[in-house]
mmCIF file of C-alpha atoms in Angstrom:
data_model
loop_
_atom_site.group_PDB
_atom_site.id
_atom_site.type_symbol
_atom_site.label_atom_id
_atom_site.label_comp_id
_atom_site.label_asym_id
_atom_site.label_seq_id
_atom_site.Cartn_x
_atom_site.Cartn_y
_atom_site.Cartn_z
ATOM 1 C CA MET A 1 -0.203 0.256 0.118
ATOM 2 C CA ILE A 2 2.860 2.306 0.787
ATOM 3 C CA GLN A 3 4.192 2.072 -2.517
ATOM 4 C CA ASP A 4 0.587 2.953 -4.014
ATOM 5 C CA LEU A 5 0.423 6.026 -2.073
ATOM 6 C CA THR A 6 3.787 7.305 -2.951
ATOM 7 C CA THR A 7 3.508 7.047 -6.403
ATOM 8 C CA GLU A 8 0.013 8.750 -6.361
ATOM 9 C CA TYR A 9 0.126 11.108 -3.460
ATOM 10 C CA GLY A 10 4.066 11.188 -2.865
ATOM 11 C CA LYS A 11 4.353 14.585 -4.569
ATOM 12 C CA ILE A 12 1.282 15.890 -2.673
ATOM 13 C CA PHE A 13 1.604 14.690 0.682
ATOM 14 C CA GLU A 14 4.693 14.478 3.381
ATOM 15 C CA GLU A 15 6.589 11.270 4.179
ATOM 16 C CA GLU A 16 5.185 11.665 7.727
ATOM 17 C CA LEU A 17 1.492 11.952 6.764
ATOM 18 C CA ILE A 18 1.506 8.663 3.998
ATOM 19 C CA ASN A 19 3.185 6.742 7.096
ATOM 20 C CA GLU A 20 0.087 7.856 9.243
ATOM 21 C CA ILE A 21 -2.324 6.757 5.959
ATOM 22 C CA VAL A 22 -0.583 3.342 6.063
ATOM 23 C CA GLN A 23 -1.280 3.123 9.397
ATOM 24 C CA VAL A 24 -5.071 4.154 9.550
ATOM 25 C CA GLY A 25 -6.201 3.629 6.572
ATOM 26 C CA THR A 26 -7.832 0.228 4.671
ATOM 27 C CA PHE A 27 -6.615 -0.693 1.337
ATOM 28 C CA LYS A 28 -9.819 -1.750 -0.996
ATOM 29 C CA GLU A 29 -9.668 -3.229 -4.663
ATOM 30 C CA VAL A 30 -13.304 -3.068 -6.225
ATOM 31 C CA PRO A 31 -14.579 -4.529 -9.508
ATOM 32 C CA GLU A 32 -16.502 -2.430 -12.131
ATOM 33 C CA GLY A 33 -19.926 -1.736 -11.069
ATOM 34 C CA TYR A 34 -19.063 -2.316 -7.571
ATOM 35 C CA LYS A 35 -21.325 0.435 -5.080
ATOM 36 C CA LEU A 36 -19.074 2.046 -2.672
ATOM 37 C CA MET A 37 -21.713 4.336 -1.163
ATOM 38 C CA GLU A 38 -25.284 4.130 -1.229
ATOM 39 C CA ILE A 39 -27.742 7.860 -0.415
ATOM 40 C CA GLY A 40 -28.440 7.622 2.458
ATOM 41 C CA ASP A 41 -25.199 5.857 4.178
ATOM 42 C CA TYR A 42 -23.471 7.404 6.954
ATOM 43 C CA VAL A 43 -20.084 8.272 5.684
ATOM 44 C CA ARG A 44 -17.422 6.339 7.743
ATOM 45 C CA GLY A 45 -14.227 6.911 5.524
ATOM 46 C CA MET A 46 -12.891 8.906 2.614
ATOM 47 C CA PRO A 47 -11.262 7.389 -0.355
ATOM 48 C CA LEU A 48 -8.097 8.457 -1.905
ATOM 49 C CA LEU A 49 -7.959 7.044 -5.304
ATOM 50 C CA ILE A 50 -5.102 4.946 -6.290
ATOM 51 C CA SER A 51 -6.504 3.704 -9.916
ATOM 52 C CA GLY A 52 -9.309 3.121 -11.887
ATOM 53 C CA VAL A 53 -12.497 5.377 -11.789
ATOM 54 C CA ILE A 54 -15.340 6.181 -9.747
ATOM 55 C CA LYS A 55 -18.654 8.297 -11.040
ATOM 56 C CA ILE A 56 -20.368 10.056 -8.515
ATOM 57 C CA LEU A 57 -24.582 10.212 -9.343
ATOM 58 C CA ARG A 58 -27.450 12.349 -7.526
ATOM 59 C CA GLU A 59 -30.827 10.945 -7.354
ATOM 60 C CA ASP A 60 -34.254 13.083 -7.721
ATOM 61 C CA GLU A 61 -37.402 12.415 -5.814
ATOM 62 C CA ASP A 62 -38.822 10.032 -8.781
ATOM 63 C CA GLY A 63 -35.467 8.163 -8.006
ATOM 64 C CA ASP A 64 -33.922 9.159 -11.529
ATOM 65 C CA GLU A 65 -30.304 9.578 -11.770
ATOM 66 C CA LEU A 66 -28.042 12.649 -12.746
ATOM 67 C CA LEU A 67 -24.185 12.530 -12.939
ATOM 68 C CA LEU A 68 -22.369 14.877 -11.226
ATOM 69 C CA TYR A 69 -18.558 13.762 -12.078
ATOM 70 C CA TYR A 70 -16.150 11.258 -12.458
ATOM 71 C CA LEU A 71 -13.106 10.619 -9.703
ATOM 72 C CA GLU A 72 -9.796 9.548 -11.231
ATOM 73 C CA LYS A 73 -6.506 8.583 -9.714
ATOM 74 C CA GLY A 74 -5.232 10.823 -7.372
ATOM 75 C CA ASP A 75 -8.450 12.389 -6.528
ATOM 76 C CA THR A 76 -11.019 12.319 -3.615
ATOM 77 C CA CYS A 77 -14.407 13.416 -3.041
ATOM 78 C CA SER A 78 -15.667 16.423 -1.741
ATOM 79 C CA MET A 79 -18.852 15.913 -1.208
ATOM 80 C CA THR A 80 -17.639 12.815 0.879
ATOM 81 C CA MET A 81 -15.603 15.248 3.093
ATOM 82 C CA ALA A 82 -18.577 17.383 3.498
ATOM 83 C CA CYS A 83 -20.776 14.390 4.966
ATOM 84 C CA CYS A 84 -17.753 13.328 6.871
ATOM 85 C CA MET A 85 -16.959 16.800 8.639
ATOM 86 C CA GLY A 86 -20.698 16.799 9.824
ATOM 87 C CA ASP A 87 -21.551 13.103 10.342
ATOM 88 C CA ASN A 88 -23.989 13.374 8.017
ATOM 89 C CA LYS A 89 -25.616 10.775 6.021
ATOM 90 C CA SER A 90 -24.214 10.846 2.265
ATOM 91 C CA GLU A 91 -26.003 12.837 -0.406
ATOM 92 C CA ILE A 92 -24.275 11.142 -3.409
ATOM 93 C CA ARG A 93 -24.266 7.455 -4.906
ATOM 94 C CA ALA A 94 -20.240 6.487 -5.503
ATOM 95 C CA ILE A 95 -20.097 3.462 -8.004
ATOM 96 C CA ALA A 96 -16.851 1.978 -9.666
ATOM 97 C CA GLU A 97 -16.748 3.143 -13.505
ATOM 98 C CA THR A 98 -13.771 0.438 -13.975
ATOM 99 C CA ASP A 99 -11.940 -1.814 -11.638
ATOM 100 C CA ALA A 100 -10.482 0.391 -9.015
ATOM 101 C CA LYS A 101 -7.906 0.521 -5.958
ATOM 102 C CA LEU A 102 -8.610 2.792 -3.225
ATOM 103 C CA ILE A 103 -7.757 3.714 0.494
ATOM 104 C CA MET A 104 -10.213 4.437 2.789
ATOM 105 C CA VAL A 105 -9.372 7.047 5.240
ATOM 106 C CA PRO A 106 -11.187 6.995 9.079
ATOM 107 C CA ILE A 107 -13.119 10.374 9.239
ATOM 108 C CA GLN A 108 -11.745 10.793 12.548
ATOM 109 C CA LYS A 109 -8.178 11.383 10.897
ATOM 110 C CA MET A 110 -10.105 14.979 8.682
ATOM 111 C CA GLU A 111 -10.143 17.062 11.265
ATOM 112 C CA GLU A 112 -6.357 15.853 13.004
ATOM 113 C CA TRP A 113 -4.981 16.192 9.275
ATOM 114 C CA THR A 114 -6.725 19.446 8.711
ATOM 115 C CA ALA A 115 -5.120 21.180 11.566
ATOM 116 C CA LYS A 116 -1.303 19.155 11.649
ATOM 117 C CA TYR A 117 -0.964 19.368 7.691
ATOM 118 C CA LYS A 118 -0.526 21.681 5.741
ATOM 119 C CA SER A 119 -0.314 19.735 2.577
ATOM 120 C CA TRP A 120 -3.473 17.499 3.740
ATOM 121 C CA ARG A 121 -5.249 20.761 4.234
ATOM 122 C CA ASN A 122 -4.033 22.249 0.530
ATOM 123 C CA PHE A 123 -5.414 18.583 -0.679
ATOM 124 C CA VAL A 124 -8.525 19.027 0.919
ATOM 125 C CA PHE A 125 -9.108 22.961 -0.209
ATOM 126 C CA ASN A 126 -7.730 22.036 -3.875
ATOM 127 C CA SER A 127 -10.522 19.071 -4.091
ATOM 128 C CA TYR A 128 -13.116 21.562 -2.785
ATOM 129 C CA HIS A 129 -12.231 23.739 -5.783
ATOM 130 C CA VAL A 130 -11.923 21.255 -8.422
ATOM 131 C CA ARG A 131 -15.200 19.632 -7.374
ATOM 132 C CA LEU A 132 -17.149 22.938 -7.281
ATOM 133 C CA ASN A 133 -16.282 23.749 -10.947
ATOM 134 C CA GLU A 134 -16.934 20.376 -12.581
ATOM 135 C CA LEU A 135 -20.325 20.850 -10.688
ATOM 136 C CA LEU A 136 -21.007 24.251 -11.956
ATOM 137 C CA SER A 137 -19.946 22.357 -15.888
ATOM 138 C CA THR A 138 -22.652 19.964 -14.857
ATOM 139 C CA LEU A 139 -24.975 22.728 -14.228
ATOM 140 C CA ASP A 140 -23.866 24.736 -17.148
ATOM 141 C CA ASN A 141 -24.509 21.770 -19.337
ATOM 142 C CA ILE A 142 -28.104 20.907 -18.055
ATOM 143 C CA ALA A 143 -28.921 24.734 -18.297
ATOM 144 C CA PHE A 144 -27.464 25.919 -21.766
ATOM 145 C CA GLN A 145 -26.477 23.139 -23.951
ATOM 146 C CA LYS A 146 -29.379 20.724 -25.799
ATOM 147 C CA MET A 147 -29.499 16.961 -25.225
ATOM 148 C CA ASP A 148 -27.089 15.869 -28.302
ATOM 149 C CA GLU A 149 -24.302 18.634 -27.215
ATOM 150 C CA ARG A 150 -24.743 16.959 -23.405
ATOM 151 C CA LEU A 151 -24.579 13.355 -24.641
ATOM 152 C CA ILE A 152 -21.409 14.024 -27.046
ATOM 153 C CA GLY A 153 -19.839 15.663 -24.055
ATOM 154 C CA TYR A 154 -20.600 12.782 -21.479
ATOM 155 C CA LEU A 155 -19.293 10.082 -24.532
ATOM 156 C CA LYS A 156 -16.132 12.154 -24.728
ATOM 157 C CA GLU A 157 -15.583 12.396 -20.963
ATOM 158 C CA LYS A 158 -16.273 8.687 -20.426
ATOM 159 C CA ALA A 159 -13.951 8.189 -22.932
ATOM 160 C CA ARG A 160 -11.003 10.052 -21.778
ATOM 161 C CA VAL A 161 -11.461 8.811 -18.106
ATOM 162 C CA THR A 162 -11.665 4.929 -19.206
ATOM 163 C CA LYS A 163 -9.209 6.149 -21.522
ATOM 164 C CA ASP A 164 -11.315 3.575 -24.228
ATOM 165 C CA ASP A 165 -13.257 4.245 -27.072
ATOM 166 C CA ILE A 166 -15.611 1.526 -26.242
ATOM 167 C CA ILE A 167 -18.035 2.678 -24.157
ATOM 168 C CA HIS A 168 -19.740 -0.462 -22.596
ATOM 169 C CA SER A 169 -22.886 1.590 -21.423
ATOM 170 C CA THR A 170 -26.568 0.299 -22.440
ATOM 171 C CA HIS A 171 -28.916 3.444 -24.076
ATOM 172 C CA GLN A 172 -30.925 3.258 -20.609
ATOM 173 C CA GLU A 173 -27.367 3.491 -18.537
ATOM 174 C CA ILE A 174 -26.785 6.240 -20.483
ATOM 175 C CA ALA A 175 -30.077 7.516 -20.068
ATOM 176 C CA TYR A 176 -29.662 6.983 -16.106
ATOM 177 C CA ASP A 177 -26.656 9.452 -16.337
ATOM 178 C CA LEU A 178 -28.096 12.190 -18.376
ATOM 179 C CA HIS A 179 -31.655 12.628 -16.383
ATOM 180 C CA SER A 180 -33.027 11.604 -19.684
ATOM 181 C CA SER A 181 -35.233 8.580 -21.238
ATOM 182 C CA ARG A 182 -33.933 5.865 -23.284
ATOM 183 C CA VAL A 183 -36.074 6.969 -26.360
ATOM 184 C CA VAL A 184 -34.564 10.078 -26.429
ATOM 185 C CA ILE A 185 -30.767 8.877 -26.106
ATOM 186 C CA SER A 186 -31.644 5.561 -28.528
ATOM 187 C CA ARG A 187 -32.678 8.456 -31.166
ATOM 188 C CA LEU A 188 -29.504 10.561 -30.531
ATOM 189 C CA LEU A 189 -27.515 7.703 -30.696
ATOM 190 C CA LYS A 190 -28.462 6.259 -34.108
ATOM 191 C CA LYS A 191 -28.461 10.206 -35.476
ATOM 192 C CA LEU A 192 -24.686 9.949 -34.476
ATOM 193 C CA GLU A 193 -24.168 6.829 -36.149
ATOM 194 C CA GLU A 194 -25.798 7.999 -39.317
ATOM 195 C CA MET A 195 -23.403 11.060 -39.326
ATOM 196 C CA LYS A 196 -20.462 8.049 -38.959
ATOM 197 C CA LYS A 197 -19.288 9.372 -35.299
ATOM 198 C CA ILE A 198 -19.917 6.051 -33.266
ATOM 199 C CA LYS A 199 -20.438 2.329 -33.755
ATOM 200 C CA LEU A 200 -23.855 0.983 -32.288
ATOM 201 C CA HIS A 201 -23.469 -2.690 -30.659
ATOM 202 C CA ARG A 202 -25.714 -4.546 -28.708
ATOM 203 C CA ASN A 203 -24.887 -3.416 -25.256
ATOM 204 C CA TYR A 204 -21.871 -1.338 -26.458
ATOM 205 C CA LEU A 205 -20.797 1.358 -28.471
ATOM 206 C CA GLU A 206 -17.700 2.498 -30.106
ATOM 207 C CA ILE A 207 -16.673 5.767 -30.470
ATOM 208 C CA LEU A 208 -15.026 6.907 -34.110
ATOM 209 C CA ASP A 209 -15.064 10.605 -34.752
ATOM 210 C CA LEU A 210 -16.570 12.918 -32.229
#
């Protein structure tokens, strides 16, 4: 675990903090599709992502989901941190988009490390800043972009974070992430295929020229 931590966080955290994380952290390997956190759960630990991608979702009153942002290696979830600090229930759902490795840090250490380590404090504040910008971008997309533009942006971002032009998602799963309907997404994907931007297959699609 210390080698993985040093590789991904060695330039961010001092050696003393790395050693503390090793002592109290819990290493986890999770497969694609694994639900790391559910809405309404009490948050007992904060994730430090070593490898892989995790998607963060919100849910409305009808149970429909909206993709907020992705976490990549070297990231943590600021919304999780907010729940940790207030001992509140989670307001997000976290699902492994790919196989992932992460270290769960006990919430009891967050306040202590914020006071003790400048590097941890900077990491937390920077995480809030990055996630806030991503949330504003999501809000802008919903408010100002048409669904076809949002779909193209979604496919590009998913290909970027997974480093794969093959998108292993059904039309319904894409609709969930974009808070849309399967009928609308299927129609737009078919249009993109006719434009030779993508190639549709059963339960996955291939990006050709987006």
